Short mmCIF file of C-alpha atoms and ligand atoms in Angstrom, two decimals:
data_model
loop_
_atom_site.label_atom_id
_atom_site.label_comp_id
_atom_site.label_asym_id
_atom_site.label_seq_id
_atom_site.Cartn_x
_atom_site.Cartn_y
_atom_site.Cartn_z
CA MET L 1 8.35 22.79 3.20
CA ASN L 2 11.36 24.26 5.13
CA ILE L 3 13.73 24.32 2.21
CA ALA L 4 16.85 25.58 4.17
CA LEU L 5 16.19 22.58 6.93
CA ILE L 6 15.75 19.90 3.97
CA SER L 7 18.85 21.37 1.99
CA LYS L 8 20.70 20.69 5.37
CA ILE L 9 19.51 17.05 5.83
CA ALA L 10 20.27 16.43 2.01
CA ALA L 11 23.86 17.80 2.33
CA GLU L 12 24.28 15.16 5.42
CA VAL L 13 22.42 12.30 4.38
CA GLY L 14 22.69 12.31 0.67
CA THR L 15 19.80 12.00 -1.87
CA PRO L 16 17.43 10.43 -2.60
CA PHE L 17 15.87 10.02 0.80
CA TYR L 18 12.29 9.75 2.13
CA LEU L 19 11.52 12.45 4.93
CA TYR L 20 8.63 11.83 7.08
CA SER L 21 6.72 14.04 9.17
CA GLU L 22 6.06 12.62 12.62
CA GLN L 23 3.65 15.71 13.27
CA ARG L 24 1.69 14.89 10.33
CA LEU L 25 1.65 11.10 10.96
CA ARG L 26 0.33 11.82 14.42
CA GLN L 27 -2.43 14.05 13.22
CA ASN L 28 -3.45 11.57 10.59
CA PHE L 29 -3.87 8.90 13.17
CA GLN L 30 -5.69 11.21 15.69
CA ALA L 31 -8.15 12.02 13.11
CA PHE L 32 -8.71 8.47 12.51
CA ALA L 33 -8.87 7.64 16.25
CA ASP L 34 -11.34 10.64 16.98
CA ALA L 35 -13.63 9.50 14.28
CA VAL L 36 -13.83 6.05 15.47
CA LYS L 37 -14.73 7.30 19.19
CA THR L 38 -18.37 7.48 18.13
CA LEU L 39 -18.56 3.64 17.74
CA ASN L 40 -19.27 1.34 20.40
CA LYS L 41 -16.05 -0.69 20.35
CA ALA L 42 -13.19 -0.13 17.50
CA THR L 43 -9.73 -1.07 16.88
CA VAL L 44 -7.72 0.85 14.17
CA CYS L 45 -4.85 -1.35 12.71
CA PHE L 46 -2.24 0.31 10.76
CA ALA L 47 -1.54 -1.26 7.52
CA VAL L 48 1.98 -2.05 7.91
CA LYS L 49 2.61 -2.98 4.39
CA SER L 50 2.30 0.88 3.44
CA ASN L 51 5.04 1.51 5.42
CA PHE L 52 7.20 -0.54 7.90
CA ASN L 53 9.68 1.33 9.13
CA PRO L 54 10.11 0.36 12.75
CA THR L 55 10.12 4.00 14.08
CA ILE L 56 7.11 5.05 12.29
CA LEU L 57 5.27 1.64 13.62
CA LYS L 58 6.55 2.54 17.10
CA ILE L 59 4.89 6.37 17.09
CA LEU L 60 1.78 4.59 15.89
CA ALA L 61 2.03 1.69 18.47
CA GLY L 62 2.67 4.25 21.16
CA MET L 63 -0.77 6.27 19.98
CA GLY L 64 -2.60 3.04 20.53
CA ALA L 65 -2.63 1.75 16.90
CA GLY L 66 -3.05 -2.09 16.28
CA ALA L 67 -1.55 -3.35 13.08
CA ASP L 68 -2.70 -5.05 9.89
CA ILE L 69 -0.23 -7.52 8.82
CA VAL L 70 0.21 -9.65 5.47
CA SER L 71 3.40 -11.63 6.34
CA GLY L 72 5.54 -13.38 9.04
CA ALA L 73 7.92 -10.57 8.75
CA GLU L 74 5.19 -8.08 9.26
CA LEU L 75 4.05 -9.91 12.45
CA GLU L 76 7.52 -9.45 14.08
CA LEU L 77 7.74 -5.97 13.01
CA ALA L 78 4.58 -4.99 14.62
CA LEU L 79 5.41 -7.01 17.90
CA GLN L 80 8.76 -5.63 18.09
CA ALA L 81 7.18 -1.91 17.69
CA GLY L 82 5.25 -2.76 20.72
CA VAL L 83 1.93 -3.41 19.16
CA SER L 84 0.19 -5.82 21.18
CA ALA L 85 -1.02 -9.27 19.55
CA ASN L 86 -4.53 -8.56 20.60
CA LYS L 87 -4.75 -5.40 18.21
CA ILE L 88 -3.13 -7.51 15.16
CA VAL L 89 -5.01 -8.70 12.44
CA PHE L 90 -3.39 -11.08 9.50
CA SER L 91 -4.87 -10.96 5.95
CA GLY L 92 -3.22 -12.27 2.76
CA VAL L 93 -4.61 -15.04 0.14
CA GLY L 94 -1.09 -17.31 0.73
CA LYS L 95 -0.29 -17.10 4.42
CA THR L 96 2.08 -20.23 4.75
CA ARG L 97 1.71 -22.90 7.36
CA THR L 98 4.79 -21.37 9.42
CA GLU L 99 3.24 -17.92 9.25
CA LEU L 100 -0.13 -19.08 10.38
CA THR L 101 1.83 -21.02 13.45
CA ALA L 102 3.44 -17.84 14.38
CA ALA L 103 0.29 -15.68 14.53
CA ILE L 104 -1.47 -18.51 16.22
CA GLN L 105 0.89 -18.91 18.74
CA ALA L 106 1.01 -15.12 19.18
CA GLY L 107 -2.27 -15.05 20.16
CA ILE L 108 -3.31 -12.43 17.69
CA LYS L 109 -6.58 -10.63 17.37
CA GLN L 110 -7.72 -12.03 14.33
CA ILE L 111 -6.58 -14.21 11.19
CA ASN L 112 -8.69 -13.10 8.00
CA ALA L 113 -8.89 -16.25 6.40
CA GLU L 114 -9.44 -16.22 2.45
CA SER L 115 -10.17 -19.79 1.32
CA GLU L 116 -11.83 -22.84 3.15
CA SER L 117 -8.56 -24.51 2.74
CA GLU L 118 -6.93 -21.80 4.85
CA ILE L 119 -9.57 -22.38 7.66
CA ARG L 120 -8.73 -26.04 7.47
CA LEU L 121 -5.06 -25.63 7.77
CA ILE L 122 -5.73 -22.85 10.61
CA ASN L 123 -7.73 -25.35 12.55
CA ASP L 124 -5.18 -28.29 12.01
CA ILE L 125 -2.39 -25.91 13.31
CA ALA L 126 -4.50 -24.62 16.58
CA LEU L 127 -5.64 -28.39 17.52
CA GLU L 128 -1.80 -29.36 17.33
CA LEU L 129 -0.92 -26.40 19.54
CA GLY L 130 -3.95 -26.94 21.74
CA LYS L 131 -5.27 -23.43 21.12
CA THR L 132 -8.26 -21.84 19.51
CA ALA L 133 -7.72 -19.28 16.97
CA ALA L 134 -9.66 -16.40 16.30
CA VAL L 135 -10.57 -16.39 12.86
CA GLY L 136 -12.69 -13.81 10.35
CA ILE L 137 -13.56 -14.77 6.77
CA ARG L 138 -12.67 -12.15 4.28
CA VAL L 139 -15.45 -11.81 1.96
CA ASN L 140 -15.47 -10.90 -1.96
CA PRO L 141 -18.03 -8.39 -1.89
CA ASP L 142 -18.18 -8.00 -5.76
CA VAL L 143 -17.90 -4.18 -5.41
CA ASP L 144 -16.27 -1.97 -7.78
CA ALA L 145 -14.09 0.37 -5.77
CA ARG L 146 -13.72 2.78 -8.78
CA THR L 147 -9.87 3.00 -8.32
CA HIS L 148 -6.88 1.68 -10.46
CA GLU L 149 -7.48 -1.68 -11.57
CA LYS L 150 -4.23 -2.86 -9.70
CA ILE L 151 -5.41 -1.73 -6.54
CA THR L 152 -9.17 -3.01 -6.82
CA THR L 153 -9.47 -6.24 -4.62
CA GLY L 154 -13.22 -6.61 -4.33
CA LYS L 155 -14.40 -7.64 -7.56
CA LYS L 156 -15.18 -11.36 -8.44
CA GLU L 157 -12.47 -11.69 -10.58
CA ASN L 158 -9.97 -10.58 -7.98
CA LYS L 159 -7.98 -13.51 -6.18
CA PHE L 160 -8.96 -11.93 -2.73
CA GLY L 161 -11.83 -13.03 -0.31
CA ILE L 162 -14.29 -15.90 0.00
CA ASP L 163 -17.25 -15.69 -2.16
CA TRP L 164 -20.56 -14.75 -0.26
CA ASN L 165 -22.37 -17.82 -0.56
CA ASP L 166 -19.42 -20.13 0.39
CA ALA L 167 -18.65 -17.48 3.23
CA TYR L 168 -22.23 -17.86 4.53
CA ARG L 169 -22.11 -21.68 4.44
CA LEU L 170 -18.93 -21.67 6.36
CA PHE L 171 -20.14 -19.46 9.14
CA LEU L 172 -23.15 -21.62 9.55
CA SER L 173 -20.78 -24.92 9.41
CA ALA L 174 -18.34 -23.30 12.05
CA GLU L 175 -18.88 -26.18 14.47
CA GLN L 176 -16.73 -28.48 12.31
CA PHE L 177 -13.84 -26.22 13.28
CA LYS L 178 -13.13 -27.30 16.67
CA GLY L 179 -9.59 -25.29 16.80
CA VAL L 180 -11.19 -22.17 15.45
CA SER L 181 -13.34 -19.41 16.82
CA LEU L 182 -15.18 -18.27 13.59
CA HIS L 183 -16.29 -14.88 14.81
CA GLY L 184 -15.51 -12.21 12.31
CA ILE L 185 -16.00 -10.97 8.88
CA GLU L 186 -13.56 -8.94 6.91
CA VAL L 187 -14.41 -6.65 3.74
CA HIS L 188 -11.61 -4.71 2.03
CA VAL L 189 -12.46 -3.42 -1.47
CA GLY L 190 -9.37 -1.74 -2.55
CA SER L 191 -6.90 1.00 -2.22
CA GLN L 192 -6.90 4.86 -2.83
CA ILE L 193 -10.90 5.28 -3.04
CA LEU L 194 -12.02 8.51 -3.05
CA ASP L 195 -15.60 8.18 -3.64
CA LEU L 196 -17.51 6.74 -0.22
CA GLU L 197 -20.17 4.82 -2.30
CA PRO L 198 -17.93 1.79 -3.07
CA PHE L 199 -17.41 1.61 0.82
CA ARG L 200 -21.23 2.01 1.47
CA GLU L 201 -21.91 -0.81 -1.00
CA ALA L 202 -19.58 -3.10 0.59
CA PHE L 203 -20.93 -2.05 4.24
CA VAL L 204 -24.60 -2.87 2.93
CA LYS L 205 -23.71 -6.17 1.61
CA THR L 206 -21.84 -6.74 5.00
CA LYS L 207 -24.89 -5.92 7.02
CA LYS L 208 -26.83 -8.27 5.09
CA MET L 209 -24.52 -11.06 5.92
CA LEU L 210 -24.93 -10.14 9.49
CA THR L 211 -28.67 -10.00 9.32
CA ALA L 212 -28.97 -13.37 7.58
CA LEU L 213 -26.49 -15.12 9.84
CA LYS L 214 -28.41 -13.70 12.83
CA ASP L 215 -31.64 -15.06 11.57
CA LYS L 216 -29.90 -18.39 11.65
CA GLY L 217 -28.74 -17.67 15.25
CA VAL L 218 -25.05 -17.02 14.43
CA LEU L 219 -23.80 -13.59 15.78
CA LEU L 220 -20.52 -12.35 14.65
CA GLN L 221 -18.49 -10.20 17.12
CA THR L 222 -16.18 -8.38 14.60
CA VAL L 223 -16.62 -6.46 11.55
CA ASP L 224 -13.13 -5.76 9.97
CA VAL L 225 -14.03 -3.07 6.97
CA GLY L 226 -10.51 -3.12 5.93
CA GLY L 227 -8.41 0.03 4.56
CA GLY L 228 -8.71 2.01 1.43
CA LEU L 229 -9.46 5.55 2.13
CA GLY L 230 -7.69 7.51 -0.39
CA VAL L 231 -5.50 10.62 -0.03
CA ALA L 232 -5.13 13.55 -2.29
CA TYR L 233 -2.20 13.13 -4.72
CA LYS L 234 -2.94 16.34 -6.85
CA ALA L 235 -3.73 19.77 -5.56
CA ASP L 236 -7.30 19.97 -6.81
CA GLU L 237 -8.20 16.72 -5.24
CA SER L 238 -9.95 16.14 -2.13
CA ALA L 239 -10.02 12.92 -0.14
CA PRO L 240 -13.04 12.17 2.31
CA SER L 241 -11.97 12.42 6.00
CA PRO L 242 -12.26 9.57 8.45
CA ALA L 243 -15.22 11.38 10.04
CA ASP L 244 -17.26 11.55 6.69
CA TYR L 245 -16.13 7.76 6.05
CA ILE L 246 -17.27 6.68 9.79
CA ALA L 247 -20.65 8.38 9.34
CA VAL L 248 -21.24 6.19 6.07
CA LEU L 249 -20.31 2.98 8.19
CA GLN L 250 -22.70 4.08 11.08
CA ASP L 251 -25.44 4.82 8.89
CA VAL L 252 -25.44 1.44 7.37
CA PHE L 253 -24.54 -0.73 10.58
CA GLY L 254 -26.77 1.61 12.98
CA ASP L 255 -27.19 -0.67 15.95
CA PHE L 256 -24.35 -3.26 15.56
CA ASP L 257 -23.00 -3.74 19.00
CA GLY L 258 -19.97 -5.66 18.21
CA GLU L 259 -16.59 -4.35 17.46
CA PHE L 260 -15.23 -2.66 14.39
CA VAL L 261 -11.68 -3.17 12.98
CA PHE L 262 -10.16 -0.82 10.62
CA GLU L 263 -7.06 -1.20 8.38
CA PRO L 264 -6.15 1.89 7.33
CA GLY L 265 -2.38 2.49 5.90
CA ARG L 266 -2.30 5.22 3.05
CA CYS L 267 -4.68 7.69 4.61
CA LEU L 268 -2.11 7.76 7.76
CA SER L 269 1.30 7.33 6.09
CA GLY L 270 0.69 8.78 2.65
CA ASP L 271 1.00 12.48 3.14
CA ALA L 272 3.41 12.35 5.92
CA GLY L 273 6.33 11.28 3.57
CA ALA L 274 8.01 12.77 0.49
CA LEU L 275 10.74 11.56 -1.59
CA ILE L 276 13.25 14.09 -1.61
CA ALA L 277 15.76 13.52 -4.76
CA SER L 278 18.52 15.91 -6.50
CA VAL L 279 18.47 17.04 -10.20
CA VAL L 280 21.22 15.08 -11.80
CA ARG L 281 20.85 16.50 -15.31
CA VAL L 282 18.64 18.69 -17.32
CA LYS L 283 18.23 17.21 -20.69
CA GLN L 284 16.76 18.98 -23.77
CA THR L 285 15.52 17.33 -26.87
CA ASP L 286 13.43 18.66 -29.83
CA GLU L 287 10.32 17.36 -27.99
CA LYS L 288 10.93 17.82 -24.26
CA SER L 289 13.05 19.15 -21.44
CA PHE L 290 13.71 16.26 -18.96
CA ALA L 291 14.60 16.81 -15.28
CA VAL L 292 16.56 13.77 -14.55
CA LEU L 293 16.87 12.74 -10.98
CA ASP L 294 19.05 10.59 -8.59
CA ALA L 295 15.57 8.88 -7.48
CA GLY L 296 14.18 6.45 -9.76
CA MET L 297 11.18 3.85 -9.87
CA ASN L 298 13.05 1.52 -7.86
CA ASP L 299 12.52 4.31 -4.88
CA LEU L 300 8.86 5.14 -5.73
CA VAL L 301 7.19 2.34 -8.13
CA ARG L 302 3.79 3.82 -7.96
CA PRO L 303 3.68 6.06 -10.87
CA ALA L 304 5.10 3.43 -13.13
CA MET L 305 3.19 0.51 -11.69
CA TYR L 306 -0.11 2.25 -11.12
CA ASP L 307 -0.08 5.40 -13.57
CA ALA L 308 -0.10 7.21 -10.00
CA TYR L 309 0.21 10.89 -9.83
CA HIS L 310 2.43 12.63 -7.41
CA THR L 311 2.72 16.19 -6.93
CA ILE L 312 6.33 17.34 -7.41
CA SER L 313 7.72 20.63 -6.42
CA ALA L 314 11.26 22.08 -6.71
CA LEU L 315 12.77 23.05 -3.37
CA LYS L 316 14.02 26.31 -4.60
CA ASP L 317 12.56 29.92 -5.06
CA GLY L 318 11.26 31.13 -8.12
CA LYS L 319 8.22 31.20 -10.42
CA ALA L 320 7.07 27.93 -12.03
CA SER L 321 7.94 28.79 -15.95
CA ARG L 322 9.26 25.60 -17.34
CA THR L 323 7.45 22.55 -18.21
CA TYR L 324 9.75 19.16 -17.55
CA ASP L 325 9.05 15.64 -17.67
CA VAL L 326 10.55 14.63 -14.41
CA VAL L 327 12.31 11.41 -14.79
CA GLY L 328 14.55 8.78 -12.86
CA PRO L 329 17.90 7.36 -13.88
CA ILE L 330 16.89 3.76 -14.50
CA CYS L 331 16.89 2.09 -17.93
CA GLU L 332 13.09 1.86 -18.40
CA SER L 333 10.95 4.18 -20.10
CA ALA L 334 8.45 3.73 -17.47
CA ASP L 335 10.85 5.56 -15.07
CA ILE L 336 8.89 8.63 -15.19
CA PHE L 337 7.45 10.61 -11.97
CA GLY L 338 5.47 13.14 -13.80
CA LYS L 339 5.11 14.48 -17.45
CA ASP L 340 4.68 17.96 -18.29
CA ARG L 341 5.21 19.51 -14.72
CA VAL L 342 5.64 23.14 -14.62
CA LEU L 343 8.42 24.12 -12.27
CA PRO L 344 10.92 26.87 -11.75
CA GLU L 345 14.05 26.74 -13.84
CA LEU L 346 15.90 23.60 -12.63
CA ASP L 347 19.69 23.31 -12.47
CA GLU L 348 21.63 20.22 -11.84
CA GLY L 349 22.28 19.78 -8.00
CA ASP L 350 18.71 21.35 -7.39
CA LEU L 351 16.66 19.50 -4.67
CA VAL L 352 12.92 18.24 -5.81
CA ALA L 353 10.26 16.60 -3.48
CA ILE L 354 8.10 13.89 -4.64
CA GLU L 355 5.20 14.23 -2.49
CA THR L 356 2.84 11.88 -0.55
CA ALA L 357 5.46 9.19 -0.74
CA GLY L 358 5.00 7.82 2.75
CA ALA L 359 2.78 5.03 1.73
CA TYR L 360 3.85 2.49 -0.86
CA GLY L 361 7.17 4.24 -1.37
CA ALA L 362 10.03 2.76 0.88
CA THR L 363 8.15 -0.74 1.36
CA MET L 364 7.93 -1.18 -2.26
CA ALA L 365 11.59 -0.46 -3.31
CA SER L 366 13.93 -2.58 -4.92
CA ASN L 367 17.67 -2.75 -5.91
CA TYR L 368 16.82 -2.65 -9.70
CA ASN L 369 19.72 -1.21 -11.77
CA GLY L 370 21.99 -1.92 -8.91
CA ARG L 371 20.58 0.75 -6.85
CA PRO L 372 21.16 0.54 -2.88
CA LEU L 373 17.81 1.25 -0.82
CA ALA L 374 17.51 5.07 -0.21
CA ALA L 375 17.72 6.33 3.27
CA GLU L 376 14.93 7.23 5.56
CA VAL L 377 14.61 10.52 7.79
CA LEU L 378 12.10 11.49 10.45
CA LEU L 379 11.58 14.93 10.89
CA ASP L 380 10.09 16.59 14.15
CA GLY L 381 9.83 20.21 14.22
CA ASN L 382 13.50 21.04 13.69
CA ARG L 383 14.91 17.99 14.81
CA TYR L 384 15.32 14.88 12.38
CA ALA L 385 16.92 11.46 12.70
CA VAL L 386 18.04 9.06 10.27
CA ILE L 387 15.54 6.03 10.82
CA ARG L 388 17.27 3.94 8.43
CA ARG L 389 20.47 4.78 6.68
CA ARG L 390 21.13 4.23 3.24
CA GLN L 391 22.15 0.69 1.96
CA THR L 392 25.65 0.13 0.97
CA VAL L 393 26.67 -1.75 -2.26
CA ALA L 394 28.31 -4.51 0.05
CA GLU L 395 24.90 -4.88 1.91
CA MET L 396 23.07 -4.91 -1.27
CA MET L 397 25.25 -7.91 -2.53
CA GLY L 398 25.92 -9.32 0.79
CA LEU L 399 23.73 -12.23 0.24
CA CYS L 400 25.10 -13.46 -3.07
CA GLN L 401 27.86 -16.14 -2.91
CA PRO L 402 29.54 -17.96 -5.95
CA ALA L 403 28.72 -21.31 -7.34
CA PRO L 404 31.49 -23.70 -6.47
CA TRP L 405 32.15 -24.61 -9.87
CA VAL L 406 32.33 -20.85 -11.33
C1 PLP P 501 -6.45 -6.18 3.44
C2 PLP P 501 -5.94 -4.82 3.16
N1 PLP P 501 -6.19 -4.10 4.18
C3 PLP P 501 -5.59 -2.90 4.30
C4 PLP P 501 -5.07 -2.54 3.13
C5 PLP P 501 -4.55 -0.82 3.20
O1 PLP P 501 -5.05 -0.25 2.22
P1 PLP P 501 -4.88 1.38 2.34
O2 PLP P 501 -3.59 1.51 2.32
O3 PLP P 501 -5.35 1.75 1.16
O4 PLP P 501 -5.69 1.81 3.44
C6 PLP P 501 -4.75 -3.20 2.01
C7 PLP P 501 -4.05 -2.58 0.88
O5 PLP P 501 -4.46 -2.79 -0.04
C8 PLP P 501 -5.21 -4.58 1.96
O6 PLP P 501 -4.95 -5.50 0.93
#
């Protein structure tokens, strides 16, 4: 990290802020795009939920990325960023009539339906609009992704997807849905997956479904394998490359001549971002040394919510010689970024970087404890731009209005 440059940005923008590397983002997307070139036909749809800053979306859209969306607002963001509708896929268990109508009107690539009643609603809306909606069924593969339980999505007890047997029955009776072209299958088992085996298990099950349907004369055109490829949050961790992951896919699907869709989020945006914060206080107790930052769990909730580990570096020279619990200022004991981190001696005003915060950082932020949303800055070599300025208190409270009787 270029400490002098980051210090300059911090002096200008204030802390905390998210800092994104355009170069790393581009490299990550390129690696994925290169890996899928070995396939017959593939679309890489960036999971907008991991980072929805319009500039980030525009960079990826410019490189040919599609978008994986989960709300009507994400649909608008993707379209505004220049993603063409025929590269947008839409997942989520609770899509509303309004959201589905917007997606069908826009003519997106595929709505991944997560229940039979959703398919019926899509069918009704499409018939009302005089259109045919392209639909995939998100199946629940009952595969354990071996990741944190709160980011596991493909087990039977999870709310996501349609049970295999029900999906099979729906594919075979697709004729009943006159407004729907039921031509795809989606399987997403979870997030931050570092072991390729759960992917293989899900692919094998999906392949079996394709074969069973083919035997009945039903040919699916699209296999959407979701996202989930993890990143290394710890120095001693390693994540499979997109090429390793695609090799497993090819091994399982071999001769499938339809189109593959991918929904990677974290492995594109995660290590392209860091949360930069200042030390506001160094607090010594009998038990611990605490480095209290001006960033809190409202800016990066992953450690508090998922017990997630993020590497923390002090942006100063010096030997790592002191052990700190690095915490935020929020009135919650869960507001801890890292325990027992060995860092150079910290002073008030020093800068620290909480690394790999480009995914599920800014998008999961809140105003808890009356804290305006942090700024986002894009770095490209030596040039940088604020791509979202810090929220003001007036903006934070701008939607409130008094009750007439108070
Ligand atoms: C349906 C779906 N697709 C894609 C993703 C993106 O996952 P990741 O960021 O782990 O690649 C998620 C996130 O959980 C998801 O739920």
